[in-house]
Amino acid sequence: MQTEAIIRVILEALEELNRQRPAELQIPRTPETVLSGDGGQLDSLGLVNLILLVEEGVADKLGVRISLSDERAMAQEANPFRNANLLAAYIRRLLEEKESV
Amino acid sequence: MREPDYQCLIVSDFNVSNFAGYLDNDPEAPRLACHCGPFGQVVQVLGNRDLDCWHSPPPDCLVVWTQPGRVIHGFSQLMAGGNVALDEILAEVDQFAALLAAAAQQVKSVFVPTWVMPPFERGLGMLDLKMRAGFSVTRMRMNLRLVEALEQVPNLYLLNAERWFQLAGKAAFNPKAWYLGKIAYGNDVYKEAVRDIKAGLRGIAGQARKLILLDLDDTLWGGIVGDIGWENLQLGGHDAAGEAFVDFQQALKALKSRGVLLGIVSKNEESVALAAIDEHPEMVLRRDDFAGWRINWGDKALNVADLVAELNLGLQSVVFIDDNPAERARVREALPEVLVPDWPEEKMLYRKTLQELACFDIPVLSREDLDRTQMYVAERKRKISRHEVGSLEEWLASLEIKVVVEELDESNLPRATQLLNKTNQLNLATRRMTEAELLAWARQPNHSLRVFRVTDKFGDYGLTGLASLTVEATRGRIVDFILSCRVMGRRVEETIFHHMLELAAEQGAREVLVEYLATPKNKPCLTFLESSGLSRREDGTTFFWKTAEPYPRPSQVEIEVQPA
């Protein structure tokens, strides 16, 4: 249930990003779309924008403040920003950790 | 994808990619193609027109968006605790303003958001507005200095960015966005900026809305006047919704005072509705605040189209406000050019909804704009008087028409240019010129240009006529003859010819030629010339007058020539 909500937040963030992008560079709003890394749709600024939008979205919709721009996120073995599914899984882990504290 | 209407260069000291993206993608007219100047090089870009960003492609409009602490060095020192004199900071603002003014000469329009600070910046706390060196008071002075330094630059518009930040609320600033991407402001700020810039560009292009057509029951007042009588309407008094209706009317009246016309399209008995407008003590808007109305039981879309035609406006000038969603849907479907905003059910949101409409922005306010409603009200009274007086000549005489003649000067130049460029019907040569071109033409030797203000007992038509003359030896030529359709057919045409032909004679012309240059729209001009009493040459389009005989002045019109 929570994963679905997180994916919704990420897809809404992609929708907002698309409002800033030209027609030929629109990002398909699917959980599998490759966002960063090889073949990814986002450049570094796009990734920053995604991080900020998702952080805001999680705070607004799920009521929890998380950070996706810290070293931990960047040091993950599997790139959490590869696609929405992986990012949602990473966010879910962060939320579970916060709950268990 | 449609071609852009404007190329827009954005110059900034922060990362404006997000803003440029929103501006590029915004579906509202006009369409922009944005490109950003080199990051953080505001002064260099404004000061060096050889840089690529000025040429690939050349911009039509320019947005210069800066942060006070980055573009004004003295302010950044002040924020860092330095002791900087206010005069030093303001001198820097003057230098920046000079750069902006120079850049404005390269483009059609420039937009400069005012300087803002993040709300979490507390400055000197309770002393921030008290001490000379407070951050807030200094920033306010900087903005004010910018306003004063740039108010004479006609194509440069400072935009109140404070409003965008208030609307965006907490999301306006995110320090993380700055540190991670040099993004100064939140996306909601950029979206508001886009709305204001687009509204400004529409206004500059003459596409601002000029007429608001209003329903009455539950729109201008609460309740159905035909059922409960005007005495029982919800309007004013100690009542939340009643107060809200009064506030809504006041906001409409404020729009009227800046040149927006108001009209009524309502399903009601006309006499009952007008009695409410005339008699209700808390009505803010009275009969003379409305340029016209259609109050009957007919189809609203037809009534809108009919009233707009009567007021000689286009449907693209119109906003239609009605509390009834079915009526809105009908007008929206039948007249897609009319702007029909979604209207809240909650009466207390009416004023806010009106004020949020970004469609009335205009670049300058002329005297004619301010007096526009009065002109329509006067016209309505004229029409009534036309039915009361017998012949046309008697009626014209009863109007007490007066024509005031002025030479072209700086004060009447904007309106004269507007008249030159917008008049199609009674326009002899249909020349189109900028203010500078028109003034330069009028100042050439042997050239004379006169503008004509027309009034009658019902009101002031404003500057509605223009005529120009050249005289070479004994031959004169009327180059321009332009008259607004508002005063056509009232012997003003003949009065203008009387004056110009007299002027030509004074300058030595024995014969004056009037050459009609046909366009698809200026047939009324030919019709007038054919009945003017001028002689016609065989080519059919050239008319002439021998000045040995004075061209007669219509007896119904008084003429007053202002000294130069």
Coordinates of C-alpha atoms in Angstrom, one line a residue, chain B:
Chain B
M1 CA 4.0 22.5 -32.9
R2 CA 3.1 26.2 -33.5
E3 CA 5.9 28.6 -34.2
P4 CA 6.7 30.8 -31.2
D5 CA 5.3 34.4 -31.3
Y6 CA 8.4 35.7 -29.4
Q7 CA 12.0 34.8 -28.8
C8 CA 12.8 35.4 -25.1
L9 CA 16.2 35.8 -23.6
I10 CA 16.4 35.1 -19.8
V11 CA 19.3 36.7 -18.0
S12 CA 19.8 35.7 -14.4
D13 CA 22.3 35.1 -11.6
F14 CA 20.7 31.7 -10.7
N15 CA 19.7 28.6 -12.5
V16 CA 16.6 29.5 -14.5
S17 CA 16.1 26.3 -16.4
N18 CA 12.9 25.4 -14.5
F19 CA 11.5 28.9 -15.1
A20 CA 12.5 28.8 -18.8
G21 CA 10.8 25.4 -19.1
Y22 CA 7.5 26.6 -17.7
L23 CA 7.7 29.7 -19.9
D24 CA 8.4 27.6 -23.0
N25 CA 5.6 25.1 -22.3
D26 CA 2.9 27.4 -21.1
P27 CA -0.1 26.8 -23.5
E28 CA -1.5 30.3 -23.1
A29 CA -0.8 32.9 -25.8
P30 CA 1.6 34.2 -26.8
R31 CA 4.0 31.3 -27.3
L32 CA 7.5 31.9 -26.3
A33 CA 10.8 30.2 -27.3
C34 CA 13.2 30.8 -24.4
H35 CA 16.9 30.7 -24.2
C36 CA 19.0 31.5 -21.2
G37 CA 22.0 33.7 -21.0
P38 CA 25.3 32.4 -19.6
F39 CA 24.8 31.5 -16.0
G40 CA 25.6 34.2 -13.4
Q41 CA 26.9 36.7 -15.9
V42 CA 24.1 39.3 -15.7
V43 CA 26.2 42.4 -16.0
Q44 CA 28.4 41.0 -18.7
V45 CA 25.4 39.9 -20.8
L46 CA 23.5 43.2 -20.4
G47 CA 26.7 45.2 -21.2
N48 CA 27.9 43.3 -24.2
R49 CA 25.5 42.9 -27.1
D50 CA 28.1 41.0 -29.1
L51 CA 27.6 37.9 -27.0
D52 CA 26.0 34.9 -28.8
C53 CA 22.9 35.0 -26.7
W54 CA 21.8 38.3 -28.3
H55 CA 22.0 36.9 -31.8
S56 CA 21.0 33.2 -31.8
P57 CA 18.3 34.1 -32.3
P58 CA 17.8 37.8 -31.6
P59 CA 15.4 38.1 -28.7
D60 CA 12.1 40.0 -28.9
C61 CA 11.7 40.1 -25.2
L62 CA 14.1 40.0 -22.3
V63 CA 13.6 38.8 -18.7
V64 CA 16.3 39.9 -16.2
W65 CA 15.8 38.2 -12.9
T66 CA 18.4 38.7 -10.2
Q67 CA 18.9 38.2 -6.5
P68 CA 19.6 41.4 -4.5
G69 CA 22.6 39.9 -2.7
R70 CA 24.2 38.7 -5.9
V71 CA 23.8 41.6 -8.4
I72 CA 24.3 44.5 -5.9
H73 CA 27.6 43.9 -4.3
G74 CA 27.1 46.5 -1.5
F75 CA 23.9 44.7 -0.4
S76 CA 25.7 41.4 -0.1
Q77 CA 28.4 43.1 2.0
L78 CA 25.6 44.6 4.2
M79 CA 24.1 41.1 4.7
A80 CA 27.5 39.8 5.6
G81 CA 27.7 42.3 8.4
G82 CA 29.7 44.9 6.5
N83 CA 29.3 48.6 7.1
V84 CA 28.1 50.0 3.7
A85 CA 26.6 53.4 3.2
L86 CA 23.1 53.4 1.6
D87 CA 24.2 55.9 -1.0
E88 CA 26.9 53.4 -2.2
I89 CA 24.3 50.7 -2.6
L90 CA 21.9 53.0 -4.4
A91 CA 24.6 54.1 -6.7
E92 CA 25.1 50.5 -7.7
V93 CA 21.4 50.2 -8.3
D94 CA 21.6 53.2 -10.6
Q95 CA 24.4 51.5 -12.6
F96 CA 22.3 48.4 -12.9
A97 CA 19.3 50.4 -14.0
A98 CA 21.4 52.1 -16.6
L99 CA 22.4 48.7 -18.0
L100 CA 18.7 47.6 -18.1
A101 CA 17.7 50.8 -19.8
A102 CA 20.4 50.3 -22.5
A103 CA 19.4 46.7 -23.0
A104 CA 15.8 47.7 -23.4
Q105 CA 16.7 49.5 -26.6
Q106 CA 17.6 46.1 -28.2
V107 CA 14.3 44.4 -27.6
K108 CA 10.6 45.1 -27.8
S109 CA 9.9 44.5 -24.1
V110 CA 11.8 43.8 -20.9
F111 CA 10.5 42.3 -17.7
V112 CA 12.4 42.7 -14.4
P113 CA 11.1 41.0 -11.3
T114 CA 11.7 43.1 -8.2
W115 CA 14.2 41.9 -5.6
V116 CA 12.9 39.7 -2.8
M117 CA 14.5 38.0 0.2
P118 CA 13.6 34.6 1.7
P119 CA 11.0 34.9 4.5
F120 CA 13.3 33.0 6.8
E121 CA 15.9 35.8 6.5
R122 CA 15.1 37.8 9.6
G123 CA 17.7 40.5 9.0
L124 CA 18.1 42.6 12.1
G125 CA 14.9 41.3 13.6
M126 CA 12.8 44.0 15.2
L127 CA 15.3 46.6 14.0
D128 CA 15.2 45.5 10.4
L129 CA 12.8 48.3 9.4
K130 CA 14.0 50.7 12.0
M131 CA 17.7 51.1 11.3
R132 CA 19.1 52.6 8.2
A133 CA 21.2 49.5 7.6
G134 CA 18.3 47.0 8.0
F135 CA 18.2 44.4 5.3
S136 CA 14.5 44.8 4.6
V137 CA 14.5 48.6 4.5
T138 CA 17.5 48.6 2.3
R139 CA 16.0 46.2 -0.1
M140 CA 12.8 48.2 -0.2
R141 CA 14.8 51.4 -1.0
M142 CA 16.7 49.4 -3.7
N143 CA 13.4 48.4 -5.3
L144 CA 12.0 51.9 -5.1
R145 CA 15.2 53.3 -6.6
L146 CA 14.9 50.8 -9.5
V147 CA 11.3 51.9 -10.0
E148 CA 12.2 55.5 -10.1
A149 CA 15.2 55.0 -12.4
L150 CA 13.3 53.0 -14.9
E151 CA 9.9 54.6 -15.0
Q152 CA 10.7 56.5 -18.1
V153 CA 11.8 53.5 -20.1
P154 CA 8.6 52.8 -22.0
N155 CA 9.1 49.2 -22.9
L156 CA 10.5 48.0 -19.5
Y157 CA 8.2 46.7 -16.9
L158 CA 9.2 45.9 -13.3
L159 CA 7.1 43.1 -12.0
N160 CA 6.1 42.8 -8.3
A161 CA 7.7 39.5 -7.5
E162 CA 6.7 39.7 -3.8
R163 CA 3.2 38.6 -4.8
W164 CA 4.6 35.4 -6.4
F165 CA 6.4 34.5 -3.3
Q166 CA 3.4 35.1 -1.1
L167 CA 1.2 32.9 -3.3
A168 CA 3.8 30.2 -3.4
G169 CA 4.1 30.3 0.4
K170 CA 6.5 27.9 2.1
A171 CA 7.4 26.3 -1.2
A172 CA 8.8 29.6 -2.5
F173 CA 12.3 29.0 -1.2
N174 CA 14.2 25.8 -0.6
P175 CA 17.8 26.1 0.5
K176 CA 18.5 22.6 -0.7
A177 CA 17.5 23.6 -4.3
W178 CA 20.1 26.4 -4.1
Y179 CA 22.9 24.2 -2.8
L180 CA 22.2 21.3 -5.1
G181 CA 21.3 23.1 -8.3
K182 CA 21.6 26.9 -7.9
I183 CA 17.9 27.0 -8.2
A184 CA 16.9 30.1 -6.3
Y185 CA 13.1 29.7 -6.1
G186 CA 10.4 27.1 -6.0
N187 CA 8.4 26.0 -9.0
D188 CA 5.2 27.8 -7.8
V189 CA 7.1 31.1 -7.9
Y190 CA 8.1 30.5 -11.5
K191 CA 4.5 29.6 -12.5
E192 CA 3.2 32.9 -11.1
A193 CA 6.0 34.7 -12.9
V194 CA 4.9 33.0 -16.2
R195 CA 1.3 34.1 -15.7
D196 CA 2.3 37.8 -15.1
I197 CA 4.8 37.9 -18.0
K198 CA 2.3 36.3 -20.4
A199 CA -0.4 38.7 -19.2
G200 CA 2.0 41.6 -19.9
L201 CA 2.9 40.4 -23.3
R202 CA -0.8 40.0 -24.2
G203 CA -1.4 43.5 -23.0
I204 CA 1.5 44.9 -25.0
A205 CA 0.1 43.1 -28.1
G206 CA -3.3 44.8 -27.6
Q207 CA -4.9 41.5 -26.5
A208 CA -6.0 42.5 -23.0
R209 CA -9.6 41.9 -22.3
K210 CA -11.6 45.2 -22.4
L211 CA -15.1 44.3 -21.4
I212 CA -16.6 42.3 -18.5
L213 CA -20.2 41.2 -19.1
L214 CA -22.0 40.4 -15.9
D215 CA -25.0 38.4 -14.8
L216 CA -27.1 40.1 -12.1
D217 CA -28.9 37.7 -9.8
D218 CA -26.5 35.9 -7.5
T219 CA -23.6 37.4 -9.4
L220 CA -23.7 41.1 -8.7
W221 CA -26.1 40.7 -5.8
G222 CA -27.6 37.9 -3.8
G223 CA -31.1 36.7 -4.6
I224 CA -33.5 36.8 -7.6
V225 CA -34.6 40.4 -7.9
G226 CA -37.7 39.5 -9.9
D227 CA -38.9 37.3 -7.0
I228 CA -38.0 39.2 -3.9
G229 CA -37.7 42.8 -5.1
W230 CA -34.6 45.0 -4.9
E231 CA -35.4 45.9 -1.2
N232 CA -34.7 42.3 -0.2
L233 CA -31.5 41.6 -2.2
Q234 CA -28.5 40.3 -0.3
L235 CA -26.2 43.3 -0.8
G236 CA -24.2 45.1 1.9
G237 CA -25.5 45.3 5.4
H238 CA -24.4 43.2 8.3
D239 CA -24.1 40.1 6.4
A240 CA -21.0 38.2 5.2
A241 CA -22.3 37.4 1.7
G242 CA -23.9 40.9 1.4
E243 CA -20.5 42.5 2.2
A244 CA -18.8 40.1 -0.3
F245 CA -21.1 41.3 -3.1
V246 CA -20.3 45.0 -2.3
D247 CA -16.6 44.1 -2.3
F248 CA -17.0 42.3 -5.6
Q249 CA -18.7 45.4 -7.1
Q250 CA -15.9 47.6 -5.8
A251 CA -13.3 45.4 -7.5
L252 CA -15.3 45.7 -10.7
K253 CA -15.5 49.5 -10.3
A254 CA -11.7 49.6 -9.8
L255 CA -11.2 47.7 -13.1
K256 CA -13.6 50.2 -14.7
S257 CA -11.4 53.1 -13.4
R258 CA -8.5 51.6 -15.3
G259 CA -10.3 51.4 -18.6
V260 CA -12.1 48.1 -18.5
L261 CA -15.7 48.4 -19.6
L262 CA -18.6 46.7 -17.7
G263 CA -21.8 45.4 -19.2
I264 CA -24.8 43.4 -18.1
V265 CA -26.2 40.3 -19.7
S266 CA -29.0 39.0 -17.5
K267 CA -32.3 37.1 -17.7
N268 CA -34.6 39.5 -16.0
E269 CA -37.3 42.1 -16.6
E270 CA -35.2 45.1 -17.7
S271 CA -37.3 47.7 -15.7
V272 CA -37.0 45.6 -12.5
A273 CA -33.3 45.1 -12.8
L274 CA -32.6 48.7 -13.6
A275 CA -34.7 49.8 -10.7
A276 CA -32.4 47.7 -8.4
I277 CA -29.3 49.3 -9.9
D278 CA -30.8 52.8 -9.6
E279 CA -32.4 52.4 -6.2
H280 CA -30.6 50.0 -4.0
P281 CA -28.7 52.1 -1.5
E282 CA -25.7 49.7 -1.3
M283 CA -25.2 49.3 -5.0
V284 CA -21.6 50.4 -5.9
L285 CA -22.2 50.1 -9.6
R286 CA -24.9 52.4 -11.0
R287 CA -26.4 52.7 -14.5
D288 CA -23.6 55.0 -15.7
D289 CA -20.9 52.5 -14.8
F290 CA -22.2 50.2 -17.5
A291 CA -21.3 50.7 -21.2
G292 CA -24.4 48.7 -22.2
W293 CA -26.7 45.9 -21.2
R294 CA -29.0 43.2 -22.5
I295 CA -31.6 42.5 -19.9
N296 CA -34.2 40.2 -21.3
W297 CA -35.3 36.6 -21.4
G298 CA -33.3 35.7 -24.6
D299 CA -30.4 33.4 -25.1
K300 CA -27.3 34.8 -23.3
A301 CA -24.9 33.8 -26.0
L302 CA -26.9 35.8 -28.5
N303 CA -27.2 38.7 -26.1
V304 CA -23.4 38.7 -25.5
A305 CA -22.7 38.7 -29.3
D306 CA -25.3 41.5 -29.8
L307 CA -24.0 43.7 -27.1
V308 CA -20.4 43.2 -28.1
A309 CA -21.3 44.2 -31.6
E310 CA -23.1 47.3 -30.4
L311 CA -20.0 48.4 -28.4
N312 CA -17.9 47.9 -31.5
L313 CA -15.6 45.4 -29.8
G314 CA -14.4 41.9 -30.7
L315 CA -15.4 38.8 -28.8
Q316 CA -11.8 38.2 -28.0
S317 CA -12.0 41.3 -25.8
V318 CA -14.8 39.9 -23.6
V319 CA -14.9 38.2 -20.2
F320 CA -18.3 36.7 -19.2
I321 CA -19.1 36.2 -15.5
D322 CA -22.2 34.3 -14.4
D323 CA -22.9 32.2 -11.3
N324 CA -24.9 29.7 -13.4
P325 CA -22.7 26.9 -14.8
A326 CA -25.3 26.2 -17.5
E327 CA -25.1 29.8 -18.8
R328 CA -21.3 29.7 -18.7
A329 CA -21.3 26.5 -20.6
R330 CA -23.7 27.9 -23.2
V331 CA -21.6 31.1 -23.8
R332 CA -18.3 29.1 -23.8
E333 CA -19.6 26.7 -26.4
A334 CA -21.3 29.3 -28.6
L335 CA -18.6 32.0 -28.4
P336 CA -15.2 30.3 -27.8
E337 CA -13.3 33.5 -28.1
V338 CA -15.1 34.9 -25.0
L339 CA -13.2 34.2 -21.8
V340 CA -15.6 32.4 -19.4
P341 CA -13.8 31.8 -16.1
D342 CA -15.0 29.1 -13.8
W343 CA -16.9 30.8 -11.1
P344 CA -17.0 29.7 -7.5
E345 CA -20.3 28.8 -5.8
E346 CA -19.1 30.6 -2.7
K347 CA -20.0 34.3 -2.9
M348 CA -17.2 35.3 -0.6
L349 CA -14.7 34.1 -3.2
Y350 CA -16.1 36.3 -6.1
R351 CA -13.7 39.2 -5.5
K352 CA -10.7 37.0 -5.2
T353 CA -11.6 35.1 -8.4
L354 CA -12.0 38.3 -10.3
Q355 CA -8.7 39.7 -9.1
E356 CA -6.9 36.5 -10.0
L357 CA -7.8 36.9 -13.7
A358 CA -4.6 37.9 -15.5
C359 CA -6.2 39.3 -18.6
F360 CA -6.6 43.0 -18.1
D361 CA -2.9 44.1 -18.1
I362 CA -2.2 47.0 -20.4
P363 CA 1.2 48.7 -20.9
V364 CA 0.0 52.3 -20.7
L365 CA -3.2 54.0 -19.5
S366 CA -4.3 56.8 -21.9
R367 CA -6.9 59.4 -21.1
E368 CA -9.1 57.6 -23.6
D369 CA -8.8 54.4 -21.7
L370 CA -9.8 56.1 -18.4
D371 CA -12.8 57.8 -20.0
R372 CA -13.9 54.8 -22.1
T373 CA -17.1 54.0 -20.1
Q374 CA -18.1 57.6 -20.1
M375 CA -17.9 57.7 -23.8
Y376 CA -20.2 54.7 -24.2
V377 CA -22.6 56.2 -21.6
A378 CA -22.6 59.5 -23.6
E379 CA -23.3 57.6 -26.8
R380 CA -26.3 55.9 -25.2
K381 CA -27.7 59.3 -24.3
R382 CA -27.0 60.5 -27.8
K383 CA -29.0 57.7 -29.3
I384 CA -31.9 58.4 -26.9
S385 CA -31.7 62.1 -27.9
R386 CA -31.7 61.1 -31.6
H387 CA -35.1 59.7 -31.2
E388 CA -36.4 62.8 -29.5
V389 CA -35.2 65.3 -32.1
G390 CA -36.6 65.6 -35.6
S391 CA -34.1 65.9 -38.6
L392 CA -30.5 64.8 -38.6
E393 CA -29.4 68.4 -39.0
E394 CA -31.5 69.5 -36.0
W395 CA -30.1 66.6 -34.0
L396 CA -26.5 67.4 -34.9
A397 CA -27.1 71.0 -33.9
S398 CA -28.6 70.0 -30.6
L399 CA -25.4 68.0 -29.8
E400 CA -23.3 71.1 -29.4
I401 CA -20.3 69.4 -31.1
K402 CA -17.0 71.1 -30.6
V403 CA -13.7 70.2 -32.3
V404 CA -10.4 71.2 -30.7
V405 CA -7.4 71.3 -33.0
E406 CA -3.9 70.6 -31.7
E407 CA -0.5 70.3 -33.2
L408 CA 1.3 67.0 -32.7
D409 CA 3.4 67.1 -29.5
E410 CA 4.8 64.7 -26.9
S411 CA 1.5 64.8 -24.9
N412 CA -0.8 63.7 -27.7
L413 CA 1.7 61.5 -29.6
P414 CA 0.9 58.1 -27.9
R415 CA -2.9 58.5 -28.7
A416 CA -2.2 59.9 -32.2
T417 CA 0.0 56.9 -33.0
Q418 CA -2.6 54.6 -31.6
L419 CA -5.2 56.2 -33.8
L420 CA -3.0 56.0 -36.8
N421 CA -2.2 52.4 -36.4
K422 CA -5.6 51.1 -35.3
T423 CA -8.1 53.0 -37.5
N424 CA -9.1 51.1 -40.6
Q425 CA -12.4 52.5 -41.9
L426 CA -12.1 56.3 -42.2
N427 CA -8.4 56.2 -43.1
L428 CA -7.2 57.8 -46.3
A429 CA -3.8 56.3 -46.6
T430 CA -3.6 53.6 -43.8
R431 CA -0.1 54.5 -43.0
R432 CA 1.4 52.6 -40.0
M433 CA 4.2 54.3 -38.0
T434 CA 5.8 54.2 -34.6
E435 CA 5.6 57.2 -32.3
A436 CA 9.2 58.2 -33.2
E437 CA 8.5 57.9 -37.0
L438 CA 5.3 59.9 -36.8
L439 CA 6.9 62.7 -34.8
A440 CA 9.9 62.8 -37.2
W441 CA 7.6 62.9 -40.2
A442 CA 5.5 65.8 -38.7
R443 CA 8.7 67.8 -38.0
Q444 CA 9.9 67.7 -41.5
P445 CA 9.8 71.1 -43.4
N446 CA 6.5 71.7 -45.3
H447 CA 4.8 68.9 -43.3
S448 CA 1.9 69.7 -40.9
L449 CA 0.1 67.3 -38.7
R450 CA -2.9 68.1 -36.6
V451 CA -4.9 66.0 -34.2
F452 CA -8.6 66.7 -33.3
R453 CA -10.4 66.2 -30.0
V454 CA -14.1 66.1 -30.2
T455 CA -16.7 66.8 -27.5
D456 CA -20.4 67.4 -27.4
K457 CA -22.9 68.1 -24.6
F458 CA -23.0 64.5 -23.6
G459 CA -19.3 64.0 -23.1
D460 CA -15.8 63.8 -24.5
Y461 CA -15.0 61.5 -27.4
G462 CA -11.3 62.2 -26.8
L463 CA -8.7 62.5 -29.5
T464 CA -10.5 60.9 -32.4
G465 CA -9.1 62.6 -35.5
L466 CA -5.8 63.1 -37.3
A467 CA -4.9 64.8 -40.5
S468 CA -1.6 65.7 -42.2
L469 CA -0.6 68.0 -45.0
T470 CA 2.4 68.7 -47.2
V471 CA 2.7 71.8 -49.2
E472 CA 5.2 72.2 -52.1
A473 CA 5.1 75.6 -53.8
T474 CA 1.4 76.1 -54.6
R475 CA 0.3 72.5 -54.4
G476 CA -0.8 70.9 -51.2
R477 CA -1.6 67.3 -50.4
I478 CA -3.6 65.8 -47.6
V479 CA -1.5 62.8 -46.7
D480 CA -3.5 61.4 -43.8
F481 CA -7.1 61.8 -42.9
I482 CA -8.2 59.6 -40.1
L483 CA -11.3 59.7 -38.0
S484 CA -12.5 57.2 -35.3
C485 CA -15.8 55.6 -36.2
R486 CA -17.1 56.9 -32.9
V487 CA -17.6 60.4 -34.4
M488 CA -18.3 59.5 -38.1
G489 CA -21.2 61.1 -39.7
R490 CA -21.4 64.1 -37.3
R491 CA -19.9 66.7 -39.6
V492 CA -16.5 66.3 -37.9
E493 CA -15.2 65.1 -41.3
E494 CA -16.1 68.3 -43.0
T495 CA -14.8 70.3 -40.1
I496 CA -11.4 68.7 -40.3
F497 CA -11.3 69.3 -44.1
H498 CA -12.3 72.9 -43.5
H499 CA -9.4 73.4 -41.1
M500 CA -6.8 71.6 -43.2
L501 CA -7.7 73.3 -46.4
E502 CA -7.5 76.7 -44.6
L503 CA -4.1 75.7 -43.3
A504 CA -3.0 74.7 -46.8
A505 CA -4.1 78.1 -48.1
E506 CA -2.2 79.9 -45.4
Q507 CA 0.9 78.0 -46.4
G508 CA 0.5 79.1 -50.1
A509 CA -1.3 76.1 -51.6
R510 CA -3.8 77.1 -54.3
E511 CA -4.8 73.5 -55.0
V512 CA -4.9 70.6 -52.5
L513 CA -5.0 67.0 -53.6
V514 CA -6.5 64.2 -51.6
E515 CA -5.5 60.7 -52.9
Y516 CA -7.6 57.8 -51.6
L517 CA -5.5 54.6 -51.2
A518 CA -8.0 51.7 -51.1
T519 CA -7.7 48.9 -48.6
P520 CA -10.2 46.1 -47.9
K521 CA -11.5 48.1 -45.0
N522 CA -11.5 51.9 -45.9
K523 CA -14.4 52.1 -48.2
P524 CA -16.2 54.5 -45.7
C525 CA -13.4 57.0 -46.5
L526 CA -14.2 56.9 -50.2
T527 CA -17.9 57.3 -49.5
F528 CA -17.2 60.4 -47.5
L529 CA -14.9 61.9 -50.2
E530 CA -17.6 61.3 -52.8
S531 CA -20.1 63.4 -50.7
S532 CA -17.6 65.9 -49.4
G533 CA -17.9 68.5 -52.2
L534 CA -14.3 68.0 -53.4
S535 CA -13.8 67.7 -57.1
R536 CA -12.8 64.3 -58.4
R537 CA -10.2 63.5 -61.0
E538 CA -10.7 61.0 -63.8
D539 CA -8.6 58.3 -62.0
G540 CA -11.5 58.1 -59.6
T541 CA -9.3 58.0 -56.5
T542 CA -7.9 61.5 -56.5
F543 CA -9.9 64.4 -55.2
F544 CA -9.0 68.1 -55.1
W545 CA -10.0 71.5 -53.9
K546 CA -9.1 75.0 -55.1
T547 CA -8.4 77.1 -52.1
A548 CA -9.5 80.4 -53.8
E549 CA -12.9 79.4 -52.4
P550 CA -12.9 78.5 -48.6
Y551 CA -14.1 75.0 -47.9
P552 CA -17.3 75.5 -45.9
R553 CA -17.4 74.9 -42.2
P554 CA -20.4 72.9 -40.9
S555 CA -22.6 75.3 -39.0
Q556 CA -23.4 72.6 -36.3
V557 CA -19.8 72.3 -35.2
E558 CA -17.7 74.8 -33.2
I559 CA -14.0 74.7 -33.9
E560 CA -11.2 75.8 -31.5
V561 CA -7.6 75.9 -32.5
Q562 CA -5.2 75.5 -29.6
P563 CA -2.0 77.5 -29.8
A564 CA 1.1 75.5 -30.5

